Coordinates of C-alpha atoms in Angstrom, one line a residue:
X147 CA 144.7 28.1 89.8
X148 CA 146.5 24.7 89.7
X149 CA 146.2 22.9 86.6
X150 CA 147.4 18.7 86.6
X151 CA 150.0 20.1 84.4
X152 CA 151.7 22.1 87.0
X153 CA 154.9 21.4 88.1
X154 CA 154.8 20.9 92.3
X155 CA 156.7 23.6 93.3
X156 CA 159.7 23.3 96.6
X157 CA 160.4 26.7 98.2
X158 CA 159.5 28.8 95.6
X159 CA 162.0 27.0 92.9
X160 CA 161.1 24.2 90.1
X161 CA 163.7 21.5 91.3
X162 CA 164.5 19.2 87.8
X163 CA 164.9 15.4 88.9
X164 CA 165.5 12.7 86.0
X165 CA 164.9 9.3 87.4
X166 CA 164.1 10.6 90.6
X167 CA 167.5 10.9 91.7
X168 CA 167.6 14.1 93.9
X169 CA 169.8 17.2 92.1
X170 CA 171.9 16.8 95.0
X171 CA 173.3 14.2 93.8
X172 CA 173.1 10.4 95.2
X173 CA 173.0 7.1 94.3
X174 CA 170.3 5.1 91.8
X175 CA 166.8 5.2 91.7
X176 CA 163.8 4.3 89.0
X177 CA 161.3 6.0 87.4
X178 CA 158.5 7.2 89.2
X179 CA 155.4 8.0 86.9
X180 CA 152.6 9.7 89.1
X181 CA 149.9 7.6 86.6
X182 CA 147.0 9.3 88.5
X183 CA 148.6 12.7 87.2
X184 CA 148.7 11.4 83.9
X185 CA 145.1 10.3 83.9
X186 CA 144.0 13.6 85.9
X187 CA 145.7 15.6 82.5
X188 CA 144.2 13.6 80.0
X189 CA 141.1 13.9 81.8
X190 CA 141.3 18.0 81.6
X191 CA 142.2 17.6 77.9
X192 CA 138.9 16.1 77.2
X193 CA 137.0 19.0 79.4
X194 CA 138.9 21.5 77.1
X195 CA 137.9 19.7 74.1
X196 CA 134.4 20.3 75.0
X197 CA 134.9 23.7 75.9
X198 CA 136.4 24.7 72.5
X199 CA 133.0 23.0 70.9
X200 CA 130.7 25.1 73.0
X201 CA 133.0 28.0 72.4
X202 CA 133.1 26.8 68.6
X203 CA 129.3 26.8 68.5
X204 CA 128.7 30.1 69.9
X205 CA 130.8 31.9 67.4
X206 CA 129.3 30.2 64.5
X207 CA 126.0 30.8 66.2
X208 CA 127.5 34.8 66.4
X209 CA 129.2 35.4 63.0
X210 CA 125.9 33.7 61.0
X211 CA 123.8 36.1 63.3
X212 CA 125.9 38.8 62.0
X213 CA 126.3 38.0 58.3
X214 CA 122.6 38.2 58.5
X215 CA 121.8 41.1 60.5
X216 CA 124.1 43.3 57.6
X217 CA 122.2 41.7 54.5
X218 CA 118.6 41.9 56.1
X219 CA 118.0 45.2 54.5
X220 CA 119.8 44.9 51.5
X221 CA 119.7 43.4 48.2
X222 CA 121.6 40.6 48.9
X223 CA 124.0 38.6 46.7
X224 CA 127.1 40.8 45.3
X225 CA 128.7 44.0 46.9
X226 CA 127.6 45.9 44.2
X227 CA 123.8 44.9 44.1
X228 CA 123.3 46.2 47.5
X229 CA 124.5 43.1 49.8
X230 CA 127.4 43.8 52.3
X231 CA 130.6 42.2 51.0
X232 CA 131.2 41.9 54.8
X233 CA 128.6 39.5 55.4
X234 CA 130.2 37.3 53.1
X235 CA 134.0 37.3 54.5
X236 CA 132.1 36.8 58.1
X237 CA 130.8 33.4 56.3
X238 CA 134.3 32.3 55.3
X239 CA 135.9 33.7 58.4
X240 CA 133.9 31.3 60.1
X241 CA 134.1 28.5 57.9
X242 CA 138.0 28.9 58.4
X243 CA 137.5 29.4 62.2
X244 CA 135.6 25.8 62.3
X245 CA 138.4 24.0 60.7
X246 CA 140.8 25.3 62.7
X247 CA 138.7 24.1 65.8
X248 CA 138.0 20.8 64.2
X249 CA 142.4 20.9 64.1
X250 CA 142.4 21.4 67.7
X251 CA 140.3 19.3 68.6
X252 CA 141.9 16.7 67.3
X253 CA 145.0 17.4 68.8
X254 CA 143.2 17.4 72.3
X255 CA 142.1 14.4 71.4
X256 CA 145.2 12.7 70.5
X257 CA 147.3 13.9 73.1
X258 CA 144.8 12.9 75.5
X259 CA 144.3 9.5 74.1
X260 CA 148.1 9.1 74.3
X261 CA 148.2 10.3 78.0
X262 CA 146.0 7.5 79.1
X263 CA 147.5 4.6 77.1
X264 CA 151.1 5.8 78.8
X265 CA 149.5 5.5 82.3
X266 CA 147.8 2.4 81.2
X267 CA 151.3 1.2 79.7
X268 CA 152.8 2.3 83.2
X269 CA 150.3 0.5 85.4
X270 CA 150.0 -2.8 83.4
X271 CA 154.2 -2.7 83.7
X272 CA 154.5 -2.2 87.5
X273 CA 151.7 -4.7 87.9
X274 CA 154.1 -7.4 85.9
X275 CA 157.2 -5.9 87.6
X276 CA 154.9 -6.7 91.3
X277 CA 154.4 -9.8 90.5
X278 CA 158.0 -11.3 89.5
X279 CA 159.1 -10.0 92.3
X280 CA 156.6 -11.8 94.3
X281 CA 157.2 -15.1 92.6
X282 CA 161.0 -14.4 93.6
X283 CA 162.1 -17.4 96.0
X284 CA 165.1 -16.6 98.1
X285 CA 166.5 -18.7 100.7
X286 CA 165.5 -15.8 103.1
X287 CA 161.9 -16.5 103.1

């Protein structure tokens, strides 16, 4: 499965170009930015983010489910009253599970956010770049 963050791939080999200048060698060139591919990434970043909340929400939904199903027939509150100590640690487990999805998707977020201001950055600079060179006079026509 293709992902936007794949690499295109030339003859079964990753070919490196830095300012899309060809690794054969040869003479200047800018830099291309593909800002649809930027757009296309941050776009998945924000599909995973969701994903980690509905997978977020079923293993909260999971461990409480648990936690309760080992204390339903017990004393509950301390270990030694009765109550499963387990139950307990599944609580915290998931407590510490949460935050580290709330981390994550943060990060999504960020990077995603950061993915779309660089195309925009992109766009709105090739859009300037378009039109000096339009209002470029030459004695040429």
């Amino acid at each position: 499965m293709s992902t936007p963050f794949d690499a295109p791939q030339h003859g079964g080999s990753t070919q490196t170009r830095l300012n899309s200048v060809p690794a054969e060698g040869g003479g200047g060139g800018g830099t291309n930015v593909d800002t649809q591919r930027l757009d296309e990434a941050a776009n998945a970043l924000v599909e995973l983010r969701g994903d980690t909340e509905n997978v977020d929400n079923a293993a909260d939904d999971d461990c409480l489910s648990a936690s309760r199903g080992l204390n339903k027939h017990s004393a509950g509150g301390m270990a030694e009253a009765g109550s499963w100590a387990t139950a307990g640690s599944l609580v915290t487990m998931d407590v510490r599970w949460g935050s580290q999805v709330l981390n994550l998707k943060s990060l999504l977020q960020d990077i995603s956010d950061k993915l779309h201001t660089t195309s925009g950055h992109y766009t709105s600079t090739e859009q300037e770049e378009q039109a000096r060179q339009r209002s470029i006079s030459t004695p040429f026509g």
